[in-house]
């Protein structure tokens, strides 16, 4: 309940003393308006929260609960309330020891929370995805509201008269405690524009850009859900505090309209139609609620860049922010192809695309050619796309651009259009801090200004607690491909302009993990670890379809037994090195889950050693792509043989899994330094004299890792640290909330 109700409860003794209400059951003795304080809406005696005219015994019971609550409130050290001080400061100031902590959104942890009495029908989200923006009437009356069959019919026919798309939550006990009977022909007549479910994921629904208004019973939870998502109300209070909540909505905050019953106490279909049409066309109400922020997100076209930004997109959309996710046409096609076929997999994130300048058959693995084309062509296409969006609907105008830090040009486009700018760094703070220092390192004669190679053998040390960088461990190092190194160095150099041009810099990290590096970077907001967060258990951020059969396979393995092997989306091994890896895993003799992409060996399908597949059939599982967070969270997993990409590093740290490190390119070498030398949660592999990691080295290091209790304990400590960071009061939690508030200003 809101603070206004609790302020009224504390006022009960004065109401009894003044002879306004009966001391036994709270029945009004005088027909007076009750004013608790100047800033609290006036309440009529008919709207008292304990009023229950159809059952005086229930009223007496509810009134006693309020009286008892006063005693507990007076004796408690703190009173927590799901409200916002600024929404109702007058009431909050009347309640001793009150801590307003709302609004309470669903947890950022994976999945949904077990607090519903009915299963959610998530198919409604896929249905909403198909509706025009701002078109849908959402109708839901909570868990206890009941209507007579006659009133139910009027409600159904009123919704039908409006003619708009609607999503209606109809519980099995909605009409006098029994299943509802719809008016004759109603279901058939509304089939093409109506969706009826028994229960809905309400926060997701209200956050959806297609929703125009909320036809609600005004329960406090529903009130807070809609306020945070900026959705106007049509109020139909039923009982208890809902009448005062309506007064706040309509009279104090002015974000909704009420319904007037006819002379028989019935809300007619015509009243419903009239008020809905008035509500959705009321510009003053829309302005009071505020236009929903519209964020455009554009990642660099690589899996390791797209995936974390997609997770972030989901998280901000949970807070009422509309998101349009813009990829290149080529990457967009890969994402859509990797999505499951069912409609509910199509999330509320808007997926759009623009050309990258290359033709369908051109080689996008030619990094120099691709980046030159991107920087030449995509800025113009992005500007054209944004102008089209902004000119199509005043309520859908883009309010912020979040761009990959390598895409400083996208922030330049936003800057010229007068739009907020946020850079997103897909790497760790250590690598970003080094990029920020590039001009000084060039000026000092330590770096080549063309390809970023070290001009001497000195170690680069940015701060005491940041692992030093050597010549082969720079974030842009590609010893086997000088052209690629030059491209990556140019992108790292451009990170600097993105940092300087952005209002904020978002990073998928935890401040406590790398505070020294974070302190070197202006305006940084570490908000990690980013966790996939949607009720479907997946998100459209992968270039390959996930093989979820590996989870049931893990279920059959002993706790702490499985070696998980995954090298990300880019790493490529020679056939010889692939064979050594396979035979090394086999030598260990433990259960293993191995992710082998179709292009893992020199860009082509891998050929396994003779007889390997048959020999490991009983204890091995090989998939082309895995749901990595779920895998690492599984109790059967003992360790993670990883390429040390930053996303994988954060996934492993967040789940408390020790690492066996096999870095391949760019920042992965420095990430290994953090894992092995700073955090001490993993081991590295040593190549032989020919530069190969042998099967015997792999076997030896895996056996060392799984038997090292110190590393396991350190991994568990970091897991706890990261969990605290995203929990209420944690550093990442606070930074994320700050960011959301800035987006809504």
XYZ file of C-alpha atoms in Angstrom:
745
model
C 0.000 0.000 0.000
C 1.013 3.622 -0.445
C 2.170 6.076 2.194
C -1.179 7.900 2.109
C -2.987 4.825 3.438
C -0.509 4.389 6.280
C -0.808 8.076 7.162
C -4.593 7.582 7.302
C -4.159 4.484 9.488
C -2.117 6.504 11.987
C -4.955 9.048 11.913
C -7.631 6.486 12.967
C -7.517 7.297 16.736
C -8.238 10.954 15.923
C -11.146 9.948 13.658
C -12.625 7.827 16.461
C -12.075 10.575 19.024
C -13.785 13.113 16.732
C -16.782 10.790 16.334
C -16.265 10.440 12.590
C -15.946 6.617 12.537
C -17.212 3.786 14.729
C -14.481 2.329 16.963
C -15.604 -1.269 16.323
C -15.836 -1.606 12.545
C -14.828 1.837 11.211
C -18.311 2.611 9.857
C -18.620 6.354 9.119
C -20.764 8.182 11.709
C -20.673 11.488 9.859
C -20.811 12.325 6.174
C -17.585 14.314 6.162
C -14.585 14.571 3.887
C -11.430 13.385 5.611
C -8.298 15.475 5.121
C -5.206 14.034 6.785
C -2.798 16.640 5.416
C -2.714 19.362 2.790
C -0.752 17.306 0.240
C -2.824 14.120 0.666
C -6.001 13.792 -1.442
C -9.244 14.291 0.455
C -11.139 11.054 1.059
C -14.881 10.654 1.373
C -16.272 8.357 4.042
C -17.450 5.992 1.285
C -13.852 5.605 0.129
C -12.302 4.582 3.444
C -9.846 1.709 2.821
C -11.546 -0.644 5.279
C -15.042 0.034 3.897
C -16.755 -3.202 2.830
C -20.478 -2.415 2.525
C -21.453 -5.832 1.165
C -20.019 -7.668 4.197
C -19.800 -5.853 7.541
C -17.991 -8.782 9.179
C -15.206 -8.469 6.619
C -15.188 -4.699 7.193
C -14.787 -5.199 10.945
C -11.948 -7.665 10.349
C -10.138 -5.294 7.955
C -10.606 -2.350 10.333
C -9.050 -4.362 13.169
C -6.068 -5.118 10.941
C -5.548 -1.396 10.465
C -5.767 -0.805 14.230
C -3.252 -3.591 14.837
C -0.977 -2.152 12.160
C -0.738 1.102 14.090
C 0.683 -0.749 17.091
C 3.286 -2.505 14.949
C 4.188 0.734 13.175
C 4.757 2.498 16.481
C 6.934 -0.318 17.824
C 8.981 -1.013 14.685
C 12.420 0.476 14.124
C 11.840 0.889 10.410
C 8.826 0.807 8.095
C 9.551 -0.105 4.477
C 7.113 1.086 1.837
C 6.950 0.463 -1.911
C 6.595 4.133 -2.757
C 8.660 7.127 -3.841
C 9.166 10.015 -1.428
C 8.810 12.639 -4.153
C 5.436 11.197 -5.209
C 3.907 11.600 -1.756
C 6.204 13.567 0.541
C 3.302 14.951 2.618
C 2.203 11.456 3.657
C 5.762 10.175 4.115
C 6.544 13.033 6.496
C 3.671 11.953 8.763
C 4.967 8.396 9.259
C 7.777 7.821 11.782
C 10.812 5.802 10.630
C 9.438 5.377 7.099
C 11.838 4.250 4.358
C 10.299 4.629 0.881
C 12.172 2.118 -1.311
C 9.985 1.956 -4.408
C 9.239 1.326 -7.075
C 10.156 -2.342 -6.723
C 10.924 -3.725 -10.209
C 11.449 -7.405 -10.947
C 14.940 -8.627 -10.054
C 17.818 -8.251 -12.495
C 18.648 -11.911 -11.901
C 17.826 -14.371 -14.711
C 14.259 -15.536 -15.106
C 11.181 -14.295 -13.330
C 10.297 -14.204 -9.665
C 8.066 -16.761 -7.961
C 5.429 -14.405 -6.581
C 2.417 -15.116 -8.786
C -0.553 -17.339 -7.943
C -1.255 -17.952 -11.647
C 1.126 -18.948 -14.460
C 1.993 -15.977 -16.672
C 0.937 -16.245 -20.301
C 3.992 -14.783 -22.024
C 2.481 -15.231 -25.491
C 0.903 -11.819 -24.967
C 4.348 -10.200 -25.404
C 4.707 -11.684 -28.883
C 1.174 -10.456 -29.625
C 2.039 -6.942 -28.391
C 5.098 -6.912 -30.668
C 2.723 -7.015 -33.651
C 0.595 -4.033 -32.556
C 1.257 -0.395 -33.510
C 2.977 1.837 -30.967
C 0.568 3.414 -28.467
C -2.465 1.475 -29.691
C -3.295 -1.190 -27.073
C -5.706 -0.945 -24.134
C -4.359 -3.088 -21.297
C -7.162 -4.265 -18.973
C -6.315 -5.977 -15.668
C -8.108 -5.944 -12.324
C -5.601 -7.649 -10.049
C -5.983 -10.853 -8.097
C -9.161 -10.243 -6.074
C -11.506 -8.003 -8.077
C -14.830 -9.638 -9.008
C -17.613 -8.442 -11.293
C -21.191 -9.570 -11.693
C -21.969 -11.264 -14.991
C -23.977 -8.195 -16.047
C -21.081 -5.833 -15.276
C -18.630 -8.181 -16.995
C -20.770 -8.036 -20.150
C -20.802 -4.227 -20.084
C -17.025 -4.188 -19.696
C -16.557 -6.573 -22.634
C -18.936 -4.627 -24.869
C -17.376 -1.306 -23.866
C -13.915 -2.546 -24.835
C -15.351 -3.801 -28.120
C -17.022 -0.461 -28.870
C -13.675 1.345 -28.730
C -12.389 -0.747 -31.630
C -8.746 -0.594 -30.552
C -6.404 -3.547 -29.973
C -6.733 -4.744 -26.377
C -5.031 -7.135 -23.975
C -7.431 -8.279 -21.258
C -6.512 -10.326 -18.191
C -9.516 -12.465 -17.210
C -8.934 -14.733 -14.226
C -10.878 -17.997 -13.967
C -12.762 -16.574 -10.928
C -13.347 -13.063 -12.297
C -17.166 -13.118 -12.347
C -18.620 -13.793 -8.916
C -15.870 -16.333 -8.279
C -16.587 -18.427 -11.374
C -15.504 -18.592 -14.999
C -16.763 -15.686 -17.089
C -19.315 -16.068 -19.861
C -18.641 -13.671 -22.712
C -21.460 -11.898 -24.582
C -22.765 -13.841 -27.589
C -20.363 -13.563 -30.520
C -17.894 -11.376 -28.617
C -14.883 -13.686 -28.956
C -15.413 -14.052 -32.709
C -15.917 -10.309 -33.271
C -12.703 -9.270 -31.476
C -10.521 -12.170 -32.633
C -8.471 -10.045 -35.033
C -7.569 -7.299 -32.545
C -8.036 -8.694 -29.037
C -5.935 -10.946 -26.800
C -7.382 -12.506 -23.622
C -5.133 -14.242 -21.071
C -5.642 -15.598 -17.558
C -2.557 -13.803 -16.188
C 0.100 -11.562 -17.726
C 3.708 -10.498 -17.007
C 2.479 -7.035 -16.054
C 5.786 -5.146 -15.877
C 6.719 -6.384 -19.342
C 3.293 -5.462 -20.681
C 3.338 -1.936 -19.259
C 6.892 -1.411 -20.526
C 5.859 -2.379 -24.050
C 5.733 0.536 -26.521
C 2.429 -0.685 -28.005
C 0.487 -0.041 -24.762
C -1.578 3.175 -24.765
C -3.354 3.013 -21.398
C -3.994 0.835 -18.367
C -7.610 0.047 -17.411
C -6.978 -0.824 -13.768
C -8.507 -1.549 -10.362
C -5.863 0.809 -8.895
C -4.255 -1.667 -6.536
C -1.056 -0.147 -5.189
C 1.279 -2.584 -6.969
C -0.449 -1.928 -10.277
C -0.347 1.800 -9.591
C 3.419 1.752 -9.062
C 3.969 -0.527 -12.079
C 2.192 1.903 -14.373
C 3.662 5.076 -12.880
C 7.213 3.872 -13.498
C 6.371 2.874 -17.077
C 4.597 6.168 -17.816
C 1.247 4.652 -18.800
C -1.987 6.658 -18.211
C -4.778 5.058 -16.145
C -8.481 4.463 -16.509
C -9.502 3.885 -12.892
C -12.062 1.361 -11.660
C -11.369 0.855 -7.929
C -12.992 -2.124 -6.290
C -12.211 -2.131 -2.582
C -9.773 -1.128 0.159
C -7.035 1.398 -0.593
C -7.920 1.463 -4.293
C -10.269 4.445 -3.875
C -7.552 6.609 -2.329
C -5.131 5.398 -5.007
C -7.625 6.642 -7.621
C -7.670 10.034 -5.906
C -3.886 10.214 -6.186
C -3.966 9.147 -9.843
C -6.762 11.473 -10.960
C -6.623 14.431 -8.571
C -3.058 14.748 -7.266
C -0.832 13.369 -10.027
C -3.364 13.933 -12.837
C -2.296 10.862 -14.821
C -5.661 9.182 -15.232
C -9.430 9.394 -15.421
C -12.190 7.831 -13.342
C -15.441 6.147 -14.385
C -18.912 7.294 -13.360
C -21.576 4.645 -12.599
C -25.153 5.099 -13.786
C -28.189 5.397 -11.487
C -28.110 1.635 -10.895
C -24.468 1.632 -9.848
C -23.379 0.050 -13.126
C -20.451 1.204 -15.287
C -22.005 1.172 -18.749
C -20.349 0.173 -22.014
C -20.860 3.735 -23.295
C -19.127 5.253 -20.248
C -16.204 2.886 -20.794
C -15.950 3.768 -24.491
C -16.190 7.500 -23.833
C -13.514 7.531 -21.108
C -11.041 5.361 -23.014
C -11.329 7.607 -26.073
C -10.912 10.683 -23.896
C -7.919 9.189 -22.107
C -5.922 8.178 -25.175
C -6.456 11.574 -26.804
C -5.590 13.665 -23.728
C -2.316 15.478 -24.505
C -2.145 16.984 -21.021
C -2.193 13.523 -19.472
C 0.417 12.313 -21.920
C 2.635 15.276 -21.074
C 2.152 14.688 -17.343
C 3.189 11.052 -17.681
C 6.094 12.156 -19.820
C 7.037 10.727 -23.173
C 8.715 7.369 -22.841
C 12.465 7.687 -23.442
C 13.514 6.136 -26.738
C 17.062 4.817 -26.843
C 18.800 3.761 -30.038
C 21.588 1.216 -29.506
C 24.201 0.464 -32.161
C 26.934 -2.154 -31.593
C 30.095 -2.950 -33.509
C 29.247 -5.894 -35.840
C 30.796 -8.723 -33.810
C 29.248 -11.268 -31.422
C 31.276 -10.058 -28.432
C 29.979 -6.522 -28.956
C 26.363 -7.307 -29.848
C 25.704 -9.738 -26.967
C 26.436 -7.455 -23.971
C 24.595 -4.534 -25.537
C 21.569 -6.748 -26.125
C 21.582 -7.760 -22.454
C 21.794 -4.089 -21.509
C 18.937 -3.288 -23.897
C 16.699 -5.781 -22.115
C 17.563 -4.392 -18.711
C 16.771 -0.773 -19.542
C 13.572 -1.816 -21.336
C 12.438 -3.375 -18.043
C 12.381 0.190 -16.700
C 9.980 1.627 -19.246
C 12.559 2.720 -21.823
C 11.796 2.025 -25.474
C 14.780 0.478 -27.242
C 15.593 0.233 -30.936
C 18.595 -2.006 -31.597
C 20.310 -1.170 -34.891
C 22.703 -3.634 -36.528
C 24.197 -3.800 -39.980
C 21.942 -5.622 -42.441
C 24.339 -8.580 -42.474
C 24.398 -9.002 -38.677
C 20.644 -8.391 -38.422
C 19.999 -11.359 -40.721
C 22.257 -13.589 -38.605
C 20.492 -12.565 -35.389
C 17.031 -13.164 -36.785
C 18.077 -16.530 -38.235
C 19.369 -17.629 -34.805
C 16.085 -16.797 -33.058
C 13.691 -19.615 -32.141
C 10.660 -19.824 -34.423
C 7.961 -19.244 -31.805
C 6.452 -15.754 -31.661
C 7.156 -15.243 -27.976
C 10.889 -15.257 -28.723
C 10.480 -11.947 -30.569
C 11.095 -9.559 -27.732
C 9.883 -6.038 -27.178
C 13.295 -4.761 -28.286
C 12.866 -3.196 -31.711
C 15.336 -4.775 -34.152
C 16.356 -2.608 -37.107
C 19.237 -2.495 -39.571
C 21.196 -0.245 -41.910
C 23.688 -1.135 -44.701
C 27.400 -1.541 -43.923
C 28.399 -0.678 -47.493
C 29.490 -4.159 -48.564
C 27.575 -6.367 -50.971
C 25.931 -9.665 -49.921
C 28.798 -11.797 -51.235
C 31.724 -9.670 -50.076
C 34.102 -11.014 -47.427
C 33.365 -9.431 -44.069
C 36.290 -11.276 -42.505
C 38.508 -8.765 -44.315
C 38.593 -6.474 -41.287
C 40.304 -3.553 -43.032
C 37.812 -3.559 -45.893
C 34.840 -3.886 -43.513
C 35.860 -1.092 -41.137
C 36.688 1.278 -44.008
C 33.242 0.620 -45.478
C 31.517 1.069 -42.109
C 33.148 4.413 -41.400
C 32.446 5.642 -44.931
C 28.827 4.500 -45.336
C 27.066 3.854 -42.034
C 27.072 7.420 -40.567
C 24.876 8.680 -43.403
C 22.515 5.721 -43.170
C 22.233 6.099 -39.390
C 21.416 9.805 -39.681
C 18.769 9.033 -42.314
C 17.261 6.275 -40.135
C 17.111 8.523 -37.050
C 15.511 11.377 -38.982
C 12.883 8.992 -40.336
C 12.042 7.782 -36.817
C 11.929 11.295 -35.382
C 9.705 12.619 -38.154
C 7.227 9.737 -38.011
C 5.886 10.232 -34.469
C 6.582 12.963 -31.914
C 6.075 10.452 -29.092
C 8.664 8.067 -30.569
C 11.533 10.524 -31.033
C 14.963 9.154 -30.177
C 16.158 10.700 -26.918
C 19.534 8.981 -26.573
C 22.062 7.049 -28.654
C 24.111 4.317 -26.987
C 26.982 3.357 -29.269
C 29.829 0.897 -29.054
C 32.923 2.834 -27.997
C 34.519 1.882 -31.348
C 31.647 3.673 -33.096
C 32.487 7.238 -32.149
C 30.994 8.303 -35.484
C 27.523 7.280 -34.218
C 27.946 9.581 -31.237
C 29.010 12.361 -33.612
C 25.748 11.883 -35.529
C 23.788 12.085 -32.255
C 25.749 15.154 -31.164
C 24.920 17.020 -34.369
C 21.233 16.136 -33.876
C 21.256 17.387 -30.262
C 20.627 13.939 -28.759
C 22.102 12.487 -25.550
C 25.145 10.297 -26.106
C 26.381 7.253 -24.212
C 29.426 5.161 -25.091
C 29.413 1.458 -24.234
C 32.729 -0.299 -23.681
C 32.623 -4.064 -24.415
C 36.062 -4.531 -22.829
C 37.299 -4.371 -19.256
C 38.247 -1.084 -17.572
C 41.966 -1.965 -17.753
C 41.967 -2.131 -21.548
C 39.837 0.993 -21.741
C 42.195 2.881 -19.423
C 45.075 1.975 -21.742
C 43.133 3.253 -24.775
C 42.545 6.480 -22.888
C 46.335 6.808 -22.419
C 47.270 6.182 -26.079
C 48.057 9.858 -26.911
C 50.435 10.115 -23.940
C 52.139 6.821 -24.820
C 52.676 7.965 -28.424
C 53.954 11.327 -27.222
C 56.369 9.572 -24.854
C 57.748 7.500 -27.727
C 56.497 4.205 -26.321
C 53.943 3.382 -29.042
C 54.018 3.406 -32.829
C 51.278 5.821 -33.916
C 50.267 3.632 -36.895
C 49.748 0.150 -35.476
C 50.253 0.619 -31.723
C 53.287 -1.658 -31.478
C 55.694 -1.025 -28.606
C 58.861 0.779 -29.686
C 60.900 -0.716 -26.849
C 60.682 -3.622 -24.449
C 59.371 -1.592 -21.520
C 56.301 -2.731 -19.630
C 53.425 -0.253 -19.564
C 52.135 0.246 -16.041
C 49.144 2.566 -15.680
C 48.571 2.115 -11.946
C 49.807 -0.080 -9.128
C 46.838 -2.471 -9.150
C 46.472 -2.750 -12.945
C 48.474 -5.640 -14.451
C 51.326 -4.341 -16.602
C 51.074 -4.511 -20.397
C 53.863 -6.182 -22.377
C 54.457 -5.941 -26.132
C 52.445 -9.073 -26.874
C 49.674 -8.312 -24.376
C 48.385 -5.000 -25.665
C 44.600 -5.008 -26.291
C 45.209 -4.523 -30.019
C 48.012 -7.102 -30.326
C 47.665 -9.488 -33.294
C 51.188 -10.831 -33.929
C 49.954 -13.192 -36.656
C 48.001 -10.488 -38.526
C 49.626 -7.007 -38.659
C 46.760 -5.648 -40.772
C 44.183 -6.691 -38.185
C 46.333 -5.169 -35.444
C 46.379 -1.847 -37.298
C 42.580 -1.943 -37.660
C 42.025 -2.713 -33.976
C 44.499 -0.014 -32.925
C 42.637 2.527 -35.037
C 39.397 1.490 -33.335
C 41.023 1.758 -29.903
C 42.250 5.233 -30.824
C 38.700 6.157 -31.786
C 37.532 4.990 -28.350
C 39.102 8.158 -27.009
C 36.946 10.451 -29.133
C 33.878 8.427 -28.141
C 34.753 8.820 -24.474
C 35.232 12.568 -24.843
C 32.047 13.032 -26.872
C 29.773 10.954 -24.647
C 27.765 12.143 -21.654
C 28.287 8.783 -19.969
C 30.471 5.719 -20.452
C 28.859 2.375 -19.599
C 31.079 -0.613 -18.863
C 30.221 -4.282 -18.249
C 32.333 -4.552 -15.124
C 32.210 -4.225 -11.357
C 33.904 -1.271 -9.680
C 35.303 -3.397 -6.861
C 36.962 -5.781 -9.357
C 39.076 -3.045 -10.924
C 38.707 0.216 -9.025
C 42.178 1.480 -10.023
C 41.331 1.338 -13.730
C 37.827 2.755 -13.220
C 39.278 5.740 -11.379
C 41.354 6.624 -14.464
C 38.322 6.896 -16.763
C 36.052 9.990 -16.711
C 32.269 9.531 -16.400
C 32.470 5.742 -16.253
C 29.518 3.772 -14.881
C 30.382 0.103 -14.264
C 27.028 -1.715 -14.321
C 28.135 -5.348 -14.601
C 27.955 -8.179 -14.658
C 25.277 -7.979 -17.335
C 22.924 -10.924 -16.942
C 20.474 -12.163 -19.555
C 17.133 -11.081 -18.102
C 13.894 -12.111 -19.744
C 11.233 -14.654 -19.024
C 12.046 -16.719 -22.077
C 15.534 -17.599 -20.860
C 17.239 -16.342 -24.024
C 17.706 -13.086 -25.880
C 18.261 -12.309 -29.570
C 21.980 -11.534 -29.182
C 23.565 -14.676 -30.608
C 24.825 -15.314 -34.142
C 24.277 -19.073 -33.725
C 21.245 -20.959 -32.368
C 21.843 -22.219 -28.820
C 21.815 -25.984 -28.295
C 19.908 -26.223 -25.015
C 20.159 -30.029 -24.910
C 23.479 -29.532 -23.147
C 21.638 -28.385 -20.007
C 19.789 -31.679 -19.608
C 23.090 -33.457 -20.273
C 24.708 -31.432 -17.464
C 21.836 -32.436 -15.170
C 23.044 -36.038 -15.415
C 26.664 -35.288 -14.447
C 28.066 -35.294 -10.890
C 28.498 -31.947 -9.135
C 31.803 -30.228 -9.910
C 32.845 -32.781 -12.530
C 32.481 -31.143 -15.966
C 35.125 -29.284 -17.957
C 33.403 -26.560 -20.000
C 35.388 -25.621 -23.116
C 34.404 -22.580 -25.200
C 36.500 -20.156 -27.234
C 33.975 -17.483 -28.131
C 32.900 -16.374 -31.577
C 36.191 -15.481 -33.282
C 39.002 -17.785 -32.122
C 40.330 -20.149 -34.795
C 42.754 -23.047 -34.292
C 44.908 -24.891 -36.792
C 43.890 -28.492 -37.375
C 46.996 -29.653 -35.504
C 46.212 -27.475 -32.475
C 42.583 -28.583 -32.575
C 43.725 -32.211 -32.419
C 45.944 -31.498 -29.412
C 43.041 -29.793 -27.642
C 40.721 -32.734 -28.322
C 43.269 -35.304 -27.164
C 44.151 -33.248 -24.087
C 40.501 -33.119 -23.032
C 40.255 -36.854 -23.625
C 43.356 -37.586 -21.527
C 41.788 -35.936 -18.469
C 38.995 -38.510 -18.490
C 36.400 -36.181 -16.967
C 32.974 -35.311 -18.394
C 33.295 -32.349 -20.753
C 31.055 -29.945 -22.650
C 32.827 -28.524 -25.691
C 31.535 -25.719 -27.931
C 32.862 -26.253 -31.460
C 31.722 -23.672 -34.013
C 31.430 -24.696 -37.651
C 34.347 -22.359 -38.494
C 36.567 -23.227 -35.508
C 39.506 -24.708 -37.463
C 40.966 -22.269 -39.976
C 37.449 -21.117 -40.817
C 36.132 -24.554 -41.764
C 34.521 -27.587 -40.147
C 36.755 -29.336 -37.648
C 38.058 -32.848 -38.256
C 38.320 -34.782 -35.004
C 41.205 -37.204 -34.325
C 40.530 -40.759 -35.497
C 38.183 -42.555 -33.123
C 37.845 -39.530 -30.803
C 34.070 -39.168 -31.072
C 33.526 -42.853 -30.336
C 35.942 -42.912 -27.391
C 34.379 -39.904 -25.616
C 30.745 -40.707 -26.416
C 29.977 -41.713 -22.819
C 31.456 -38.689 -21.065
C 31.525 -35.908 -23.660
C 28.994 -33.512 -25.183
C 29.873 -31.386 -28.231
C 27.607 -28.532 -29.385
C 27.942 -25.743 -31.947
C 26.803 -23.036 -29.478
C 25.718 -23.115 -25.838
C 23.620 -20.978 -23.457
C 26.785 -19.991 -21.624
C 25.333 -18.308 -18.536
C 23.166 -21.341 -17.822
C 26.111 -23.665 -18.350
C 28.423 -21.756 -16.014
C 25.684 -21.512 -13.384
C 25.194 -25.289 -13.436
C 26.478 -27.106 -10.322
C 28.080 -29.860 -12.422
C 30.630 -27.473 -13.982
C 34.116 -27.645 -12.434
C 36.127 -25.246 -14.597
C 36.054 -23.119 -17.739
C 38.675 -23.592 -20.487
C 38.288 -20.193 -22.101
C 39.750 -17.744 -24.620
C 39.293 -15.049 -21.933
C 37.102 -12.701 -23.938
C 35.690 -10.048 -21.625
C 32.104 -11.304 -21.816
C 33.217 -14.847 -20.986
C 35.437 -13.496 -18.216
C 32.504 -11.707 -16.603
C 30.261 -14.752 -17.088
C 32.765 -17.015 -15.339
C 33.517 -14.532 -12.550
C 29.802 -13.983 -11.933
C 29.198 -17.720 -11.575
C 32.293 -18.464 -9.456
C 33.907 -20.852 -11.962
C 37.745 -21.200 -12.096
C 39.441 -20.557 -15.462
C 41.987 -22.318 -17.601
C 43.161 -19.476 -19.832
C 43.946 -19.756 -23.538
C 43.859 -16.178 -24.904
C 43.727 -15.797 -28.653
C 43.881 -12.129 -29.554
C 43.499 -8.460 -28.432
C 42.357 -7.797 -24.822
C 42.204 -11.503 -23.978
C 45.895 -11.556 -22.958
C 45.382 -8.764 -20.454
C 42.206 -10.418 -19.191
C 44.322 -13.512 -18.502
C 46.652 -11.333 -16.417
C 43.689 -10.227 -14.308
C 42.400 -13.804 -13.963
C 45.721 -15.421 -13.075
C 47.808 -12.660 -11.460
C 45.415 -10.130 -9.911
C 42.282 -12.093 -8.999
C 44.015 -15.504 -8.794
C 41.019 -17.460 -10.062
C 42.691 -19.348 -12.889
C 45.777 -20.821 -14.504
C 47.468 -20.193 -17.845
C 48.778 -22.621 -20.456
C 52.393 -22.690 -21.636
C 53.132 -23.395 -25.317
C 55.951 -25.720 -26.324
C 59.008 -24.703 -28.349
C 56.915 -24.764 -31.545
C 54.222 -22.485 -30.133
C 51.659 -25.273 -29.625
C 49.684 -26.059 -26.492
C 50.249 -29.787 -26.126
C 47.729 -32.380 -24.992
C 49.920 -33.111 -21.969
C 50.015 -29.429 -20.944
C 46.227 -29.284 -21.192
C 45.813 -32.430 -19.094
C 48.303 -31.257 -16.461
C 46.764 -27.796 -16.050
C 43.169 -29.040 -15.882
C 44.125 -31.507 -13.156
C 45.986 -28.766 -11.253
C 43.036 -26.390 -11.581
C 40.279 -28.713 -10.387
C 42.329 -29.710 -7.332
C 43.348 -26.160 -6.315
C 41.233 -25.201 -3.300
C 42.720 -21.687 -3.117
C 41.627 -20.845 -6.656
C 38.169 -22.287 -5.959
C 37.836 -20.173 -2.805
C 38.951 -17.035 -4.658
C 36.435 -17.720 -7.432
C 33.668 -18.082 -4.866
C 34.650 -14.756 -3.248
C 34.481 -12.945 -6.578
C 31.122 -14.534 -7.290
C 29.799 -13.143 -4.022
C 31.323 -9.726 -4.771
C 29.651 -9.508 -8.167
C 26.312 -10.695 -6.796
C 26.419 -7.954 -4.164
C 27.241 -5.372 -6.823
C 23.985 -5.986 -8.718
C 21.873 -6.402 -5.585
C 20.069 -3.460 -4.023
C 22.613 -1.043 -2.567
C 25.499 -2.512 -4.592
C 27.760 -0.367 -6.764
C 26.510 -1.676 -10.121
C 22.905 -1.526 -8.919
C 23.304 2.144 -7.941
C 25.070 3.000 -11.203
C 22.352 1.309 -13.234
C 19.603 3.160 -11.341
C 21.474 6.438 -11.878
C 21.667 5.744 -15.587
C 17.947 4.954 -15.865
C 17.086 8.172 -14.015
C 19.280 10.190 -16.392
C 17.589 8.567 -19.402
C 14.165 9.615 -18.091
C 15.094 13.252 -17.483
